[in-house]
Amino acid sequence: MGSITLSKITKTFGPKEVIPPLDLQINEGEFVVFVGPSGCGKSTLLRLIAGLEDVTSGQISINGEEVTLAPPAKRGLAMVFQSYALYPHMSVKKNIAFPLKMAKKSQSEIDEKVTNAAKVLNLTEYLDHRPGQLSGGQRQRVAIGRAIVREPAAFLFDEPLSNLDAALRVNMRAEISDLHRQLETTMIYVTHDQVEAMTMADKIVVLQAGRIEQVGAPLELYETPRNKFVAGFIGSPRMNFIEGHEAAKHDAHTIGIRPEHLTISTESGAWQGKVGLAEHLGSDTFLRVDAGPLGELTVRAIGDVKVKYGDTVFLSPDPSKIHRFDAGGLALR
Amino acid sequence: MATAHSKTAARLMISPAVLLLLGWMLVPLGMTIYFSLLRYNLLMPGMESFTGLDNYRYFLTDPAFYAAFKNTLLLVGGVLLITTVGGVLLALLLDQDFWGQGIVRILTIAPFFVMPTVSALVWKNMFMNPVNGLFAYLFQALGLEPYDWLGSAPLFSIIWMVSWTWLPFATLILLTALQSLDREQIEAAEMDGAGALARFFYITVPHLSRAATVVVLIETIFLLSVFAEILVTTNGGPGYASTNITYLVYAQSLLQFDVGGGAAGGIVAVVLANIVAIFLMRMIGKNLDA
Ligand SMILES: Nc1ncnc2c1ncn2[C@@H]1O[C@H](COP(=O)(O)OP(=O)(O)OP(=O)(O)O)[C@@H](O)[C@H]1O
Ligand SMILES: [Mg+2]
């Protein structure tokens, strides 16, 4: 239960085409993450799948059944909103029970499911609280609880963790991943945090201006990006791009090398440069090196490297990890 | 801020205003109480004498008092019902996107700016008049007998006119509340399988309850003292059919020249208004917390 097929769907707001024709297949049980820069249409795409917006053209089917014109309630999907969208005047219990009540389930069944969901999500003590009395993480869990009791064909998450602090985000990330393993239900997750994307996804969909740039497993995108946009978007810090003479040596318009694939030395190496910014984190060192004609390069070194602002250093790329791109930005293989 | 020192300072600072207000209220109230204890008839000036609580006894045992009391409750309750329910429906309508929305919203408030005497006269002469009124014309056009609104259903007619004045107020307050409702909550309810009616009753109505409370409290204050509409249309009649307590006090003091009785009625009205206020605060005031 829970395969979703989008074929040639488009969405325009007035004169503005937000989603140009787009095809996507989401398989049963997959954890799919949509990433992309702000305003690229991730939320719009999710809302189209949910049925909260009508597609301008194209077809959506869920489990092989066409639902393009079906209202949200008929699609059997559950959504967790960025603002959580809890019902403020209802207790946690009533919030979680709401979809069951709307489905006219019996009271005993509702009680049982709410109790179970509360147990799974550690909310048992809070069942009689109002959402206003809960912390951000607890509200998040209530929103998830409201989604799981319906046993939907798929879960849709729109940046669910962006209102939480960093530590809580790590926890909730793990909880959502665990939940996915337990329930084995399809999940579609929108984020612009690539750590979330890389750690949680079975499949990442990289979007830019409503177009799909690449679809693939996290490491596939990291190792073999299809174009310059994906190469620059996936991986942190960003990949370094070098054009001109150095790129021509590799028969390419542009070459890309990730910060972690440059080795730094104070004595000798392929490229010479001066250290600009140096960030010593203990476990890693991030350096911004001004490499003259090559431009600014970011380097990541494991452990602490004893260099400081203004030092001259040498950088050597790992030749097997150099990405080559043509003038249009497409990867050359 | 809440140190003992700052509290004392705050008390000192507001005391002139409080004293002024107290004087403003206490002097008329004190004089009313004083008059209510006198036998004071305008037709016999200089003959005032102390009568104790007689005025109260006469006022409270007068059958007109019971009628006026009932009419006051019906008037307040009826107008509240019409304006809150009508206000919610109109607010829902005005919240939709339609062409000319801005102008319509501004026009909606217009009745609130029409003076009560003027609106009551317009209703009386242009709409409800059984000979020349538009309603009479409409009834005749439909082949029905014209209805004498003010003669046959005086209280209802007055409730109707007052509601017309207060409906815009309720609508506007409820409309702003409606616009502050989070879209995502509605969408979440939609995903949860709630139909339009369920969304209205489970999400919109609870969200509006606070604004509705404000509407009810404010309107009650003003509706307890409706007077002009009655004076220019029915004069409290026929009989006492459209007399409320405010009008009864007026009739007692200025139509029967009994200042003492009127003052006693005024004090009774103050006490009743306070009882209603306490009841209202108990019943719906908790909506205003949190
Ligand atoms: N209701 C709407 N009317 C008009 N334009 C809209 C509407 N909703 C979204 N858009 C436009 O569609 C584009 C995509 O918006 P969307 O919310 O999907 O972006 P997003 O990828 O979710 O961005 P973010 O990461 O900031 O949430 C934006 O340019 C936005 O201005
Ligand atoms: Mg978004």
Short mmCIF file of C-alpha atoms in Angstrom, two decimals, chain A residues 47 50 52 72-73 77 79 81 83 85-89 98-99 101-102 146 150, chain B residues 182 184-195 198-199 202-204 206-207:
data_model
loop_
_atom_site.label_atom_id
_atom_site.label_comp_id
_atom_site.label_asym_id
_atom_site.label_seq_id
_atom_site.Cartn_x
_atom_site.Cartn_y
_atom_site.Cartn_z
CA ARG A 47 0.32 19.97 -1.66
CA ALA A 50 -2.08 15.85 -0.89
CA LEU A 52 -4.75 20.72 -1.17
CA PRO A 72 -7.74 15.32 0.12
CA ALA A 73 -9.83 13.17 2.44
CA LEU A 77 -2.75 10.40 2.87
CA MET A 79 0.19 15.31 6.34
CA PHE A 81 2.58 20.64 8.57
CA SER A 83 3.37 24.86 11.83
CA ALA A 85 -1.54 22.90 12.60
CA LEU A 86 -2.84 21.34 15.81
CA TYR A 87 -6.37 22.27 16.85
CA PRO A 88 -5.69 24.70 19.71
CA HIS A 89 -8.98 24.27 21.54
CA PHE A 98 -10.01 13.80 15.35
CA PRO A 99 -9.37 11.91 12.09
CA LYS A 101 -13.88 10.63 14.80
CA MET A 102 -14.33 12.06 11.31
CA ARG A 146 -2.65 12.55 14.46
CA ARG A 150 -5.29 7.00 10.35
CA ASP B 182 -4.74 29.61 10.45
CA GLU B 184 -3.16 25.22 7.75
CA GLN B 185 -5.60 24.21 10.48
CA ILE B 186 -8.40 24.12 7.96
CA GLU B 187 -6.21 22.18 5.55
CA ALA B 188 -5.21 19.75 8.29
CA ALA B 189 -8.88 19.18 9.07
CA GLU B 190 -9.52 18.66 5.38
CA MET B 191 -6.79 16.00 5.25
CA ASP B 192 -8.26 14.43 8.39
CA GLY B 193 -11.47 13.83 6.50
CA ALA B 194 -13.61 16.61 7.93
CA GLY B 195 -16.28 17.84 5.52
CA ALA B 198 -17.51 19.43 10.38
CA ARG B 199 -14.74 21.94 9.68
CA TYR B 202 -15.05 21.77 15.00
CA ILE B 203 -12.54 24.38 13.85
CA THR B 204 -14.19 27.67 12.89
CA PRO B 206 -14.34 27.30 18.52
CA HIS B 207 -11.95 29.77 16.92
#
